[in-house]
Amino acid sequence: ISWIILLTFCSISTLRKIGRAASTFLPLRKMKTLRETLREKTLLNNFLEEHAYRLSNSDSKTATHPLRNYLDNCYMGNITIGTPPQEFRVIFDAGSADLWVPSISCVNEACRTHISFNYQNSSTFEKPGQPITVYYGSGIIQGFLGSDTVRIGNLGSLKQSFGLSEVEYGFDGAPFDGVLGLAFPSISSKGAIPVFDNLWSQGAFSEPVFAFYLSKSKPEGSVVMFGGVDRRFYKGELNWVPVSQPRHWLISMNHISMNGSIVACSHGCQAFVDTGTSLIYSSTDLVTNINKLLNARLEDSEYAVSCDAVKTLPPVIFNISGIDYPAQNFCLSIFHGGTETSSPETWILGDVFLRQYFSVFDRRNDRIGLAPAV
């Protein structure tokens, strides 16, 4: 199977997020891909003082769930739906807000290669029946809403609305059955309450945060946490960044540089922080310029960098709230274009960025925390 196909399968919401709402991930099991300090103290500290509260490190209500790394392209985890429980592998996607899995009534090719939910076998299933359509960068699902008990490890979300797909386009051969979105409820389909919000309202955790640690190059070791953070997964302190709008996990960036020179985002720009996207995306012209600066060659629609030269290349540095976040280089470029139809200079910071930086998503204070991952 080619790397390009794997990328398509895992980057479910890359281009949809900029123009519309997209999908999200919960307990993830990550699967490997072929690719492997100064701050602006006044503004940041004022923000932190106004929104300060202590994140739990060992709260009994903090839940940690394993994710599997699929070829460094996406991170997946298992959930169950119904009574008795039926198990599904889903992507935990910070770029969208809907949960969906295939319905037993879905008969197209994508559904035949994945586990389907048989609602007739669940004693707790309710069928509101509203039709839904969810769009992603890699495809579309159409179906209807249902309601049932959804479990993520020991966390149980009762009367949880979720989508049941009857038609799927673009998900043939994908390594996951469905998607669990972790974005804000304002972008969910038909006003359905997202899983995280339902768990929050039902008292599943005391602090409304979730966090990701994404492993590098190995299938095991990745986790998603709910209700607190575990300091063993990051170094130093979390640097907090306000969310630009409480719809997506969207933040402001100051600039992007290489070798001390600004190469993009020269007047500031916006970036989605997205566990549902494999790489780093922006408009084609900006990405092409960065790939040229990396001396990357275009090979079969992908930019490749000499593996011998990777260690000597200067990093591409993302400056966010006055903090520099260098992005590690690989033999295959981590920068891809395609967002220009929705926004001239919006960036998507996907898994390749988040593998380097432990990330905390704080719903109470609408902010994201970043720190170097261990």
Coordinates of C-alpha atoms in Angstrom, one line a residue, residues 19-245:
G19 CA -14.3 26.1 5.7
R20 CA -16.6 23.8 7.8
A21 CA -16.7 21.8 10.9
A22 CA -14.7 18.5 10.9
S23 CA -14.3 15.2 12.9
T24 CA -12.3 14.3 16.0
F25 CA -10.6 11.5 18.0
L26 CA -10.8 10.1 21.5
P27 CA -8.9 7.1 23.1
L28 CA -6.4 6.7 20.3
R29 CA -4.4 3.7 19.3
K30 CA -1.7 5.2 17.1
M31 CA -0.5 3.6 13.9
K32 CA 2.9 4.4 12.3
T33 CA 3.4 6.5 9.1
L34 CA 6.3 6.3 6.6
R35 CA 7.7 9.6 7.8
E36 CA 8.7 9.7 10.5
T37 CA 13.1 30.8 25.6
L38 CA 11.7 33.8 25.3
R39 CA 8.0 34.7 25.8
E40 CA 5.8 37.8 25.6
K41 CA 5.4 37.7 29.3
T42 CA 3.0 40.6 29.8
L43 CA 0.3 39.4 27.6
L44 CA 0.6 35.7 28.3
N45 CA 1.0 36.0 32.1
N46 CA -2.0 38.3 32.3
F47 CA -4.0 35.8 30.5
L48 CA -2.9 33.0 32.7
E49 CA -3.6 34.9 35.9
E50 CA -7.1 35.6 34.7
H51 CA -7.8 32.0 33.7
A52 CA -5.6 30.1 36.2
Y53 CA -6.6 26.9 37.9
R54 CA -4.6 23.9 38.9
L55 CA -4.5 20.9 36.5
S56 CA -4.8 17.6 38.2
N57 CA -1.8 15.3 38.0
S58 CA -3.1 12.4 39.9
D59 CA -6.9 13.1 40.3
S60 CA -8.9 9.9 40.7
K61 CA -11.1 11.2 37.9
T62 CA -8.3 11.6 35.4
A63 CA -8.6 8.9 32.8
T64 CA -5.8 7.8 30.6
H65 CA -6.5 5.7 27.5
P66 CA -4.0 4.0 25.1
L67 CA -3.8 4.9 21.5
R68 CA -2.2 2.9 18.7
N69 CA 0.1 4.7 16.2
Y70 CA -0.6 3.6 12.6
L71 CA 2.6 4.2 10.6
D72 CA 2.9 7.7 12.1
N73 CA -0.1 8.7 10.0
C74 CA -2.9 8.5 12.6
Y75 CA -3.6 7.5 16.2
M76 CA -6.6 5.3 17.0
G77 CA -8.3 4.1 20.0
N78 CA -11.1 1.7 21.0
I79 CA -14.5 2.6 22.2
T80 CA -17.7 0.6 22.8
I81 CA -21.3 1.5 22.0
G82 CA -24.5 -0.1 23.2
T83 CA -25.6 -2.8 25.7
P84 CA -24.1 -5.3 25.5
P85 CA -21.1 -3.3 24.2
Q86 CA -20.0 -3.4 20.6
E87 CA -16.3 -2.3 20.0
F88 CA -15.0 0.1 17.4
R89 CA -11.7 1.6 16.5
V90 CA -12.0 5.3 16.0
I91 CA -9.8 8.4 15.4
F92 CA -9.9 10.9 18.1
D93 CA -10.1 14.1 16.1
A94 CA -9.7 17.6 17.6
G95 CA -10.8 19.0 14.3
S96 CA -14.4 17.9 14.3
A97 CA -17.2 17.4 16.8
D98 CA -19.2 14.4 15.7
L99 CA -19.0 10.8 16.7
W100 CA -20.0 8.3 14.0
V101 CA -19.6 4.6 13.1
P102 CA -20.9 2.4 10.3
S103 CA -24.5 1.2 10.6
I104 CA -25.5 -2.4 10.0
S105 CA -27.7 -1.0 7.2
C106 CA -24.8 0.4 5.3
V107 CA -23.9 -1.8 2.3
N108 CA -21.3 0.1 0.3
E109 CA -17.7 -1.1 0.0
A110 CA -16.3 1.1 2.8
C111 CA -18.8 -0.3 5.3
R112 CA -18.2 -3.9 4.3
T113 CA -14.5 -3.6 5.3
H114 CA -15.3 -2.2 8.8
I115 CA -17.1 -3.1 11.9
S116 CA -20.8 -2.0 11.8
F117 CA -23.1 -1.2 14.7
N118 CA -26.1 -3.4 15.0
Y119 CA -28.6 -1.3 16.9
Q120 CA -31.1 -4.1 17.0
N121 CA -28.8 -5.9 19.4
S122 CA -28.5 -3.0 21.9
S123 CA -31.2 -2.7 24.6
T124 CA -30.2 0.9 25.3
F125 CA -30.4 2.2 21.7
E126 CA -32.8 5.0 20.8
K127 CA -33.2 6.2 17.2
P128 CA -34.1 9.9 16.9
G129 CA -33.8 9.3 13.1
Q130 CA -32.6 12.7 12.0
P131 CA -30.6 12.4 8.8
I132 CA -27.0 13.7 8.9
T133 CA -24.2 14.4 6.4
V134 CA -20.6 14.9 7.6
Y135 CA -17.9 16.2 5.3
Y136 CA -14.2 15.6 5.6
G137 CA -11.1 16.4 3.5
S138 CA -11.0 12.7 2.5
G139 CA -14.7 11.9 2.1
I140 CA -18.3 12.1 3.2
I141 CA -20.6 10.1 5.3
Q142 CA -24.4 10.1 5.2
G143 CA -26.7 8.4 7.6
F144 CA -28.9 9.1 10.7
L145 CA -28.5 10.0 14.3
G146 CA -29.0 7.5 17.1
S147 CA -28.5 7.5 20.9
D148 CA -26.9 4.9 23.1
T149 CA -24.3 4.4 25.9
V150 CA -20.7 5.2 24.6
R151 CA -17.7 4.0 26.7
I152 CA -14.1 5.1 26.5
G153 CA -12.3 2.8 28.8
N154 CA -13.9 3.4 32.2
L155 CA -15.7 6.6 31.1
G156 CA -19.4 6.1 30.2
S157 CA -21.4 8.7 28.3
L158 CA -25.1 7.9 28.7
K159 CA -27.8 8.7 26.1
Q160 CA -25.0 9.8 23.8
S161 CA -26.0 11.1 20.3
F162 CA -23.9 9.7 17.5
G163 CA -24.1 9.2 13.7
L164 CA -24.7 5.8 12.0
S165 CA -23.4 5.9 8.4
E166 CA -25.5 4.3 5.7
V167 CA -23.3 5.6 2.8
E168 CA -19.5 6.4 3.0
Y169 CA -17.3 7.9 0.3
G170 CA -13.5 8.0 0.6
F171 CA -13.1 5.6 3.6
D172 CA -12.5 2.4 1.7
G173 CA -9.5 0.6 3.3
A174 CA -9.2 3.1 6.2
P175 CA -7.6 1.5 9.3
F176 CA -10.4 2.9 11.5
D177 CA -14.1 2.2 11.7
G178 CA -15.3 5.7 12.6
V179 CA -14.4 9.1 14.1
L180 CA -14.9 10.7 17.5
G181 CA -14.8 14.5 17.4
L182 CA -13.4 16.6 20.2
A183 CA -14.0 20.1 18.8
F184 CA -16.6 22.5 20.2
P185 CA -20.4 21.7 20.2
S186 CA -21.2 24.7 17.9
I187 CA -19.9 22.7 14.9
S188 CA -21.6 19.4 15.6
S189 CA -24.3 18.0 13.2
K190 CA -27.9 18.8 14.1
G191 CA -26.9 20.3 17.4
A192 CA -25.9 16.9 18.8
I193 CA -24.0 17.1 22.1
P194 CA -20.4 15.9 21.5
V195 CA -19.0 13.0 23.6
F196 CA -16.7 15.2 25.7
D197 CA -19.5 17.7 26.6
N198 CA -21.8 14.9 27.5
L199 CA -19.2 13.3 29.8
W200 CA -18.5 16.7 31.3
S201 CA -22.2 17.4 32.1
Q202 CA -22.6 13.9 33.6
G203 CA -19.7 14.5 36.0
A204 CA -17.2 12.0 34.5
F205 CA -14.3 14.3 35.4
S206 CA -13.9 17.5 37.5
E207 CA -11.7 19.4 35.1
P208 CA -12.9 19.8 31.5
V209 CA -9.6 19.1 29.7
F210 CA -8.2 16.4 27.5
A211 CA -4.6 15.9 26.5
F212 CA -2.6 13.9 23.9
Y213 CA 0.8 12.3 24.0
L214 CA 1.7 10.8 20.5
S215 CA 4.5 8.3 20.3
K216 CA 7.1 8.4 17.5
S217 CA 7.8 5.4 15.2
K218 CA 6.3 2.7 17.5
P219 CA 2.8 1.4 17.6
E220 CA 2.4 1.5 21.4
G221 CA 2.9 4.2 23.9
S222 CA 0.5 6.9 22.8
V223 CA -2.3 8.1 25.1
V224 CA -5.2 10.5 25.4
M225 CA -6.1 11.8 28.9
F226 CA -9.4 13.2 30.2
G227 CA -9.9 15.3 33.3
G228 CA -6.2 16.2 33.9
V229 CA -2.7 15.7 32.7
D230 CA 0.3 13.5 33.6
R231 CA 3.6 15.3 33.9
R232 CA 5.5 12.2 33.0
F233 CA 4.7 12.8 29.4
Y234 CA 6.2 16.3 29.0
K235 CA 9.2 18.4 30.0
G236 CA 9.2 21.9 31.6
E237 CA 6.0 23.9 31.9
L238 CA 3.0 24.1 29.7
N239 CA 2.8 27.3 27.7
W240 CA -0.8 28.4 27.3
V241 CA -2.3 29.9 24.1
P242 CA -5.8 31.4 23.9
V243 CA -8.2 29.9 21.4
S244 CA -9.1 32.4 18.7
Q245 CA -12.8 31.3 18.4

